[in-house]
XYZ file of C-alpha atoms in Angstrom:
474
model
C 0.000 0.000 0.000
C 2.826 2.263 0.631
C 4.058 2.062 -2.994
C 1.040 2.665 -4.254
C 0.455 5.484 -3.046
C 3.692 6.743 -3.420
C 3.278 6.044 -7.232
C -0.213 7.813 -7.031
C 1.417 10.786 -5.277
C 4.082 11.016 -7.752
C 1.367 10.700 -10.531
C -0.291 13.849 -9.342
C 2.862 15.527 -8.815
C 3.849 15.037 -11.962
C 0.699 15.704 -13.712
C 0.784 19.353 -12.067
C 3.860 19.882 -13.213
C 2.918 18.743 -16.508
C -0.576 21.237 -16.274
C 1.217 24.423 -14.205
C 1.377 27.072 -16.963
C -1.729 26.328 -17.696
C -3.188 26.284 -13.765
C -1.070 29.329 -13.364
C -2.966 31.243 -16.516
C -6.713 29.696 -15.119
C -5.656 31.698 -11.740
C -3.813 35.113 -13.108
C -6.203 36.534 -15.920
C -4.083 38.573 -18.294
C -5.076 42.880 -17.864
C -6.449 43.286 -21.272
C -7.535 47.060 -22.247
C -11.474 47.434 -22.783
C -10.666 47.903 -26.566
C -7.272 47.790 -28.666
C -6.844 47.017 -32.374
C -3.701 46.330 -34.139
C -4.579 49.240 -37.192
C -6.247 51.930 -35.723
C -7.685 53.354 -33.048
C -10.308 50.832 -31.988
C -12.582 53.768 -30.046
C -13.275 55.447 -33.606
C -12.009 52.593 -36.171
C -14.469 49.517 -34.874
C -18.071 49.726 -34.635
C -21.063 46.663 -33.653
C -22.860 45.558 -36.766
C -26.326 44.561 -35.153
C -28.778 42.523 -37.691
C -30.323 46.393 -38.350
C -30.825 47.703 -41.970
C -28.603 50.233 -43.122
C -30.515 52.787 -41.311
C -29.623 50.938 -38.121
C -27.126 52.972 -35.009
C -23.322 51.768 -35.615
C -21.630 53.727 -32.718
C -19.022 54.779 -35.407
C -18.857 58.041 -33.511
C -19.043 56.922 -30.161
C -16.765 53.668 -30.400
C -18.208 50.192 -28.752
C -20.629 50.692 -25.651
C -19.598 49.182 -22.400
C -23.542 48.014 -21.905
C -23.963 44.563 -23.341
C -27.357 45.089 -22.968
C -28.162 47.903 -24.856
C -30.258 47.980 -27.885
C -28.223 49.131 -30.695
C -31.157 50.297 -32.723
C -34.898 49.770 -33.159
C -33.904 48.170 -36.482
C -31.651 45.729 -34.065
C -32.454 41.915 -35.294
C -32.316 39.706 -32.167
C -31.643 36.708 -34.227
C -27.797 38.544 -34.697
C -26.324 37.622 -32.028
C -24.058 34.641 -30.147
C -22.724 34.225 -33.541
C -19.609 31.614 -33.722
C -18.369 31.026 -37.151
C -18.092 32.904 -40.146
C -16.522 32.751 -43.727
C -15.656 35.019 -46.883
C -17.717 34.318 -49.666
C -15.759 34.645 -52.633
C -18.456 35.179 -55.559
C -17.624 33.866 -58.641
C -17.920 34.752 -62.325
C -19.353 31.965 -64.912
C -16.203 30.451 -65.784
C -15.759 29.749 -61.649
C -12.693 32.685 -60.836
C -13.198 34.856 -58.020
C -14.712 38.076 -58.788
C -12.184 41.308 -58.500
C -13.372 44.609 -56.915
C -17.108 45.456 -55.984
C -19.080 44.128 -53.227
C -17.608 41.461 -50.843
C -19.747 39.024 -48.360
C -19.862 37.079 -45.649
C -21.407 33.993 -44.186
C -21.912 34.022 -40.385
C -23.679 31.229 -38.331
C -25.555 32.959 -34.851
C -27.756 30.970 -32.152
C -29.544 32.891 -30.151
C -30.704 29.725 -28.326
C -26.922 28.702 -27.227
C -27.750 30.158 -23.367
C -29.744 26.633 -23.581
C -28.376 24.389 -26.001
C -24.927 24.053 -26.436
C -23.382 20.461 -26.683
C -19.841 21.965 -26.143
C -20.380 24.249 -23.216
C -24.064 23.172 -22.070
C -26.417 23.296 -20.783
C -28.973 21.062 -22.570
C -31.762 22.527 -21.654
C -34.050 23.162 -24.620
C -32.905 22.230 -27.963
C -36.204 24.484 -29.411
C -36.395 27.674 -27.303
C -34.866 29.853 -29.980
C -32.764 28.449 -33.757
C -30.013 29.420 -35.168
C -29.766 31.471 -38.012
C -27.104 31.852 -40.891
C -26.486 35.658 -41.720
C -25.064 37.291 -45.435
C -23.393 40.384 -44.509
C -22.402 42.366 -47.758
C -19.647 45.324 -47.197
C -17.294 47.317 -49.180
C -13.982 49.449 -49.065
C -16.084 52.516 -49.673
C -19.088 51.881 -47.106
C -18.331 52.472 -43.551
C -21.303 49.989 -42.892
C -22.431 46.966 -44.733
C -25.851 45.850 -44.944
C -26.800 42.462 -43.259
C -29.348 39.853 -44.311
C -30.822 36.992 -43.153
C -30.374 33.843 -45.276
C -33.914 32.291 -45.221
C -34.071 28.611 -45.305
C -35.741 26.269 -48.140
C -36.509 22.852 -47.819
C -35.058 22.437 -44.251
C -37.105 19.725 -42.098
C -39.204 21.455 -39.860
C -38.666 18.400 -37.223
C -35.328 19.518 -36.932
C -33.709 21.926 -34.740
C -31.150 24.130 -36.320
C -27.586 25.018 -33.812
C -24.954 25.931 -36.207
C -20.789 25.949 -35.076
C -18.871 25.520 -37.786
C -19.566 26.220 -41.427
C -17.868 26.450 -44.587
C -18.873 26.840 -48.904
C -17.246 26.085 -51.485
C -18.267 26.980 -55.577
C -19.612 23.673 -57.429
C -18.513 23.819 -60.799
C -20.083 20.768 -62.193
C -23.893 22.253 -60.972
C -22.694 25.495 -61.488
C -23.896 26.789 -57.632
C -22.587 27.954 -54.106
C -22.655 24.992 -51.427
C -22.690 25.551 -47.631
C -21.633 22.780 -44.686
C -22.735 23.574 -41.432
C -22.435 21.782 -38.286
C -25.947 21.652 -36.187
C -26.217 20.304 -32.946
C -29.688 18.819 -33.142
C -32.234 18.106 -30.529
C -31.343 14.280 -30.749
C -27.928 14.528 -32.335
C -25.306 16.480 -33.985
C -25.006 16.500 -37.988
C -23.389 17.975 -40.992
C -25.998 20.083 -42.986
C -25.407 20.343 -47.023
C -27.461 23.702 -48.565
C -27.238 25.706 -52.027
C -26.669 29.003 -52.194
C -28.714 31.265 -54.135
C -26.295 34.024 -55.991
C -25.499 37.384 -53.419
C -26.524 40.427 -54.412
C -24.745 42.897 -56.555
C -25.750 45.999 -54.439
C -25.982 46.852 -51.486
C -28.746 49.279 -52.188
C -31.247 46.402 -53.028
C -32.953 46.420 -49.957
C -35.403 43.668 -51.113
C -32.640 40.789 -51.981
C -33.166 37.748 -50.535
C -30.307 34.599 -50.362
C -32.230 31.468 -49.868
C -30.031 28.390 -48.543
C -31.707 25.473 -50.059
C -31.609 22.286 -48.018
C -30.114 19.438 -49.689
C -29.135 16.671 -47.567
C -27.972 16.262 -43.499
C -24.622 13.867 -43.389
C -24.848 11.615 -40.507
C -22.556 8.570 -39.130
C -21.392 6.665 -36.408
C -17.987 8.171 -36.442
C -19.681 12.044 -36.303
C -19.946 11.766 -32.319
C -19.194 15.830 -31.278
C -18.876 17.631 -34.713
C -17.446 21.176 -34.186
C -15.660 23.186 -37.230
C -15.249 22.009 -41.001
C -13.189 22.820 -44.219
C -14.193 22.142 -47.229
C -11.781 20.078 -50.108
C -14.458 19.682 -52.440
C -18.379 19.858 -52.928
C -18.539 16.697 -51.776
C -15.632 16.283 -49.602
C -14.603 17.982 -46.339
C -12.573 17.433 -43.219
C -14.341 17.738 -39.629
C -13.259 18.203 -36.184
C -14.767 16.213 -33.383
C -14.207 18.044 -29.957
C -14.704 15.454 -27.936
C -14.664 11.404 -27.206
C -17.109 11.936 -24.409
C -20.130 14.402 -24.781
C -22.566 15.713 -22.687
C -25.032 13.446 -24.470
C -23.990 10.456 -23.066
C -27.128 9.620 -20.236
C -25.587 10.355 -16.577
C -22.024 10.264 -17.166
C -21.917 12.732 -20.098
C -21.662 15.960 -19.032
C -18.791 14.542 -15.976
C -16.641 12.461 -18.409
C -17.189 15.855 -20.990
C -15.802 18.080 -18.243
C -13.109 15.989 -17.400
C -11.905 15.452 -20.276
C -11.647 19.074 -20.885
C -9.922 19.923 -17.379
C -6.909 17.226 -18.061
C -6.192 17.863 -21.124
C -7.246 14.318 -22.162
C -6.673 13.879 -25.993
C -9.816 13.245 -27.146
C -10.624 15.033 -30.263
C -9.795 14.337 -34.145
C -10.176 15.485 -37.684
C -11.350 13.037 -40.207
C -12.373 13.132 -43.441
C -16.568 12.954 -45.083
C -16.865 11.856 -48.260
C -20.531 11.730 -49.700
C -22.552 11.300 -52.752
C -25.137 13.697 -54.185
C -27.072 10.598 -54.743
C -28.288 8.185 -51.951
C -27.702 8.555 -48.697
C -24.027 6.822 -48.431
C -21.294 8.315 -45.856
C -18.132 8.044 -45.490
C -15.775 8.823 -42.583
C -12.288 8.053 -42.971
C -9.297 9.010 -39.952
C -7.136 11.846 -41.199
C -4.763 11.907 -38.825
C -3.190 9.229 -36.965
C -3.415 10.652 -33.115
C -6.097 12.345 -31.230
C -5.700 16.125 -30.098
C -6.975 17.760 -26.755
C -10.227 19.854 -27.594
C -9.855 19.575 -31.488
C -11.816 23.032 -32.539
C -11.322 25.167 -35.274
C -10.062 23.780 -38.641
C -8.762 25.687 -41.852
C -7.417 24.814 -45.100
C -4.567 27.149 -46.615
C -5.662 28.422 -50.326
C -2.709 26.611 -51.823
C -4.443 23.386 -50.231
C -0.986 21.990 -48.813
C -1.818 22.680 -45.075
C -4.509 22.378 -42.627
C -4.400 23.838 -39.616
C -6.296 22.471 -36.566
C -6.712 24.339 -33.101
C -7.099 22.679 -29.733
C -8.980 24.451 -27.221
C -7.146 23.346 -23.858
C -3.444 22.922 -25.441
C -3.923 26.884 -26.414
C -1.834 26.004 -29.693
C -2.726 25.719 -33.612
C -1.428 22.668 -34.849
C -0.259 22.486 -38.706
C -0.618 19.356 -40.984
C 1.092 18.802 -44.380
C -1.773 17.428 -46.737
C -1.136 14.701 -49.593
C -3.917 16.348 -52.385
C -4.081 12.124 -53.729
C -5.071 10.815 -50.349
C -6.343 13.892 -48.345
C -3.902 12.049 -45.339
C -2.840 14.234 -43.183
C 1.150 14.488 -41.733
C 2.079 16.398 -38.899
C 4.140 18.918 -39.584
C 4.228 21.580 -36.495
C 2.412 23.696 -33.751
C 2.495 27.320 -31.979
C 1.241 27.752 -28.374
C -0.936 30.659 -28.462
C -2.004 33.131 -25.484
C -5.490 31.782 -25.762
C -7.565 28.894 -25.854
C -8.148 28.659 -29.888
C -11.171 28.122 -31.344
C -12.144 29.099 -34.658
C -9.284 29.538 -37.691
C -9.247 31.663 -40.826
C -6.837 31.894 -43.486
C -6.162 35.565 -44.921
C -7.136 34.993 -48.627
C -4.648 37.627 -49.808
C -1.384 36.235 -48.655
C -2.385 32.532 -48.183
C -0.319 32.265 -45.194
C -1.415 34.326 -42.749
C -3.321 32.237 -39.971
C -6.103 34.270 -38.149
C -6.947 32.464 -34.471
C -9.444 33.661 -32.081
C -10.380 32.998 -28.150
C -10.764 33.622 -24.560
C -7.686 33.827 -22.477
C -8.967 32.809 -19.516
C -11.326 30.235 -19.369
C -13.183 30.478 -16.202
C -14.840 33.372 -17.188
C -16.005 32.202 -20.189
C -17.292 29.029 -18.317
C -19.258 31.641 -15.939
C -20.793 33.569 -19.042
C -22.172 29.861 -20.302
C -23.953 29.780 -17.395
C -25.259 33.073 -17.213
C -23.119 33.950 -14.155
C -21.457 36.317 -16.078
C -22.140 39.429 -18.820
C -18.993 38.939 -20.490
C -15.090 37.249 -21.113
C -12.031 38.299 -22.260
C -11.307 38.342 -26.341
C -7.736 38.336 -28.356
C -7.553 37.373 -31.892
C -3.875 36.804 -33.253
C -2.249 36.279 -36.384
C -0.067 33.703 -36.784
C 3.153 34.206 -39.780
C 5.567 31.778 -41.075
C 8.827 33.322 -39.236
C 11.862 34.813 -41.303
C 15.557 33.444 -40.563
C 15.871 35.372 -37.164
C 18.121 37.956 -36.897
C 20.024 39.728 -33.713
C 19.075 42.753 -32.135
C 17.823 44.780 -29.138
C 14.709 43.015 -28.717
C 16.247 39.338 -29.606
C 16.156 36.582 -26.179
C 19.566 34.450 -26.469
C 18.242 33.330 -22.601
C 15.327 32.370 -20.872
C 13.179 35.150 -19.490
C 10.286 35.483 -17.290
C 9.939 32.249 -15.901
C 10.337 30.240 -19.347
C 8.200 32.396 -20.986
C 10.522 34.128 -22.995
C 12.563 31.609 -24.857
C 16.117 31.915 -27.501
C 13.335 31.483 -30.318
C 13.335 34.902 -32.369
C 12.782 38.787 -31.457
C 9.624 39.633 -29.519
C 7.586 40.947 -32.663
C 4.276 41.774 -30.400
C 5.818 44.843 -28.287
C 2.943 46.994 -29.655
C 0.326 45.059 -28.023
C -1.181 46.231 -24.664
C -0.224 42.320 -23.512
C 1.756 40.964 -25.876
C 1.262 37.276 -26.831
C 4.830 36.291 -25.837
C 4.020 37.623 -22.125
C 1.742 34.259 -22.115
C 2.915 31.698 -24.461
C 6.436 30.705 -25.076
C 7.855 32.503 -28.770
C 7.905 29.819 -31.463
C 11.156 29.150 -33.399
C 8.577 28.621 -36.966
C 5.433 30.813 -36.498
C 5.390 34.629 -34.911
C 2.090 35.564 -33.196
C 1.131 39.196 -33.522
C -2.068 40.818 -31.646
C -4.870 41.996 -34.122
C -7.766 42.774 -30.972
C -7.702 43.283 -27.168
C -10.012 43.524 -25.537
C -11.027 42.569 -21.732
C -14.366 41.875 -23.038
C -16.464 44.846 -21.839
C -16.136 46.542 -25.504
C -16.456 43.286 -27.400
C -16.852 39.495 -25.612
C -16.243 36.123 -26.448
C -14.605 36.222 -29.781
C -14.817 32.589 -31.650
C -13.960 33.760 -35.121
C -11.733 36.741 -36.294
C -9.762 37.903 -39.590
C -8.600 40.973 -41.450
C -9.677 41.115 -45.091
C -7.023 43.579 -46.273
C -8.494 43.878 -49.861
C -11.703 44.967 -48.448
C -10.372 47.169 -45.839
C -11.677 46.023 -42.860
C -11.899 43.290 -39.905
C -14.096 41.338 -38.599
C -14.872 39.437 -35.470
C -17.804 37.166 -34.083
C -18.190 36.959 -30.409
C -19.853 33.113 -29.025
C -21.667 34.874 -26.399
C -21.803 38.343 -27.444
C -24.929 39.552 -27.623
C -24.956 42.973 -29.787
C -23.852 41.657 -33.239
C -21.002 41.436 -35.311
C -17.457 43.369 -34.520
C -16.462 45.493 -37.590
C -13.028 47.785 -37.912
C -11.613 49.623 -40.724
């Protein structure tokens, strides 16, 4: 008995050793400014884009209000809100190349019913209370403000409930549409949904436009257990991260094996690869990669299609995969520990390097907000660069610093930042992590997805449990 409880004590020793930067960062939240933005001044540069027409109040004057419960506007849509994935939609001319100039779009996924439903965070309350919604916002480089629009929905089974987390579209050239995947966590279960997209406008004057997401098929299968994010390969292909081997689902045990999963850092999620048919109802799931990763989350594709990067929500860190174009395998390749616990990924479409990753730094409160304990958590969106051959000088770390923070990897590149990223996660001999928003969470909470579109002029960021609308900032 004495051994064995040696060996347990050394166990636990060992396996707070293995957890204490990230016990420390759960105790010491980081002293993020209400608002700060990488380009501009973020108290006249960013503004709330609330589901109103383009009549609707954008505080472009005033900067971001401090009251999350304000009502923007009376034009406010209440169905814009909690919104945790978005995409650029790239329209396309009839020979299938991305248009240049003119309008540009994008696709976000909201839930106002997550306070309820929410596989991922709970509770599972109500699966029916209030749906999700999927959102086109259309913007320019000339318009301060955008005009958003609700897609409506055609064909979709009225039995089912509609949660969206991840989503992604891709052009069909064979059928000559738009398609749209969308992770929904059902009432019963959690599914892929396939829609069309009807063509977006060409103005943003046409008040009267309506996109219509037509409802083609929902992708199920034993191996989707706890769908989260998805890129697409082809219309027909795609690869999907499941979060966790243990959900909430799971009668009596669930929601304890879910949370303990998450607290030790238990590798439990995985990308694989769906392969489908348009016709009949055949599935196929196929392993992508050959180990499991702690929280898998957000998923991206570069635009070259050689790498997919994968984020995991408790190791803080964006891994990056090598991808064979023949067999759609993945290969490991490398990862960057980020100040923040990662979930949603965007690649900038202009470079095709540049990694966008968004987050909460500090977990508990973001916990607390999920359970209504809270009005609001921390946000930091970073983007992550291949790194240049380093070079010496005044700001270059040949030593250890700052407890191990601070590593002999390459010059601190994030000194403008009100916290910069290397203050919390270890510099990275391959990737450099610069700060694109701050913010504590009072000016703008939660944020899940986040990107600069440089063509277009501005940036963007959705917020999980933010309840005014979209975060826009020129």
């Amino acid at each position: 008995m004495p051994g064995t409880k040696r060996a347990i004590s050394v166990a636990i020793a060992a396996y707070l050793y293995y957890r204490s930067h990230d016990i420390y960062f759960q105790i010491v939240p980081p002293t993020l400014p209400p608002q700060w933005f990488a380009y501009g001044d973020a108290a006249t540069s960013c503004r709330i884009i609330d589901g109103g027409g383009r009549s609707s109040s954008s505080q472009a004057e005033s900067g971001l209000a401090a009251d999350h419960q304000a009502v923007l506007s009376t034009q406010s849509n209440p169905d814009f809100r909690f919104c945790e994935d978005m995409v650029q939609w790239e329209a396309v001319d009839e020979n299938g190349k991305p248009k240049k100039g003119g309008l540009r779009h994008l696709i976000v996924g909201c839930d106002p019913g997550r306070m309820s439903w929410n596989p991922v965070m709970g509770p599972l309350r109500d699966p029916w209370v209030a749906q999700g919604s999927l959102w086109l916002y259309s913007y320019s480089s000339e318009t301060a403000r955008g005009v958003p629009r609700k897609i409506e929905f055609k064909g979709f089974p009225k039995t089912s409930a509609y949660h969206p987390f991840g989503i992604d579209l891709i052009y069909d050239p064979k059928h000559k549409q738009y398609r749209l995947f969308s992770t929904n966590n059902d009432a019963k279960a959690s599914y892929v949904e396939v829609f069309t997209l009807s063509p977006p406008p060409a103005s943003l004057n046409d008040d009267n436009y309506v996109v219509e997401a037509t409802y083609v098929k929902t992708l199920s299968h034993p191996g989707i257990v706890s769908p989260n994010s998805l890129t697409v390969v082809s219309p027909n292909s795609f690869y999907l991260t499941n979060d966790h081997t243990w959900t909430r689902r799971i009668p009596f045990v669930g929601t304890f094996a879910h949370v303990f999963e998450t607290f030790v850092k238990f590798p439990g999620g995985w990308v694989d690869l769906v392969e489908f048919d348009d016709d009949g109802d055949q599935v196929r799931v196929t392993r992508a990669i050959d180990h499991k990763i702690p929280f898998a989350n957000g998923i991206a594709m570069s635009p070259n299609g050689q790498t997919v990067a994968v984020a995991s929500s408790t190791g803080n860190s964006v891994l990056f995969y090598r991808r064979n174009a023949t067999t759609n395998h993945l290969t490991y390749g490398s990862q960057v520990k980020l100040p923040l616990h990662t979930d949603n990924l965007a690649y900038d479409l202009q470079d095709g390097t540049t990694l966008y990753a968004s987050g909460t730094p500090f977990y508990p409160d973001l916990i607390k907000v999920a359970k209504g304990k809270k009005v609001y958590s921390a946000s930091w969106v970073v983007a992550i660069t291949p790194r240049a051959p380093a070079t010496k000088d005044k700001n270059y770390q040949e030593e250890h610093q700052g407890g191990g923070q601070v590593g002999g990897n390459g010059p601190l590149i994030d000194l403008d930042a009100p916290v910069p990223s290397h203050t919390r996660a270890a510099l990275n001999p391959k990737w450099e992590v610069r700060s694109v928003w701050q913010s504590d969470g009072s000016r703008y909470s939660t944020s899940a997805t986040g990107f600069v579109d440089r063509e277009g002029g501005k940036a963007f960021v959705a917020g999980l449990y933010e309840s005014r609308g979209l975060l826009q900032c020129e």
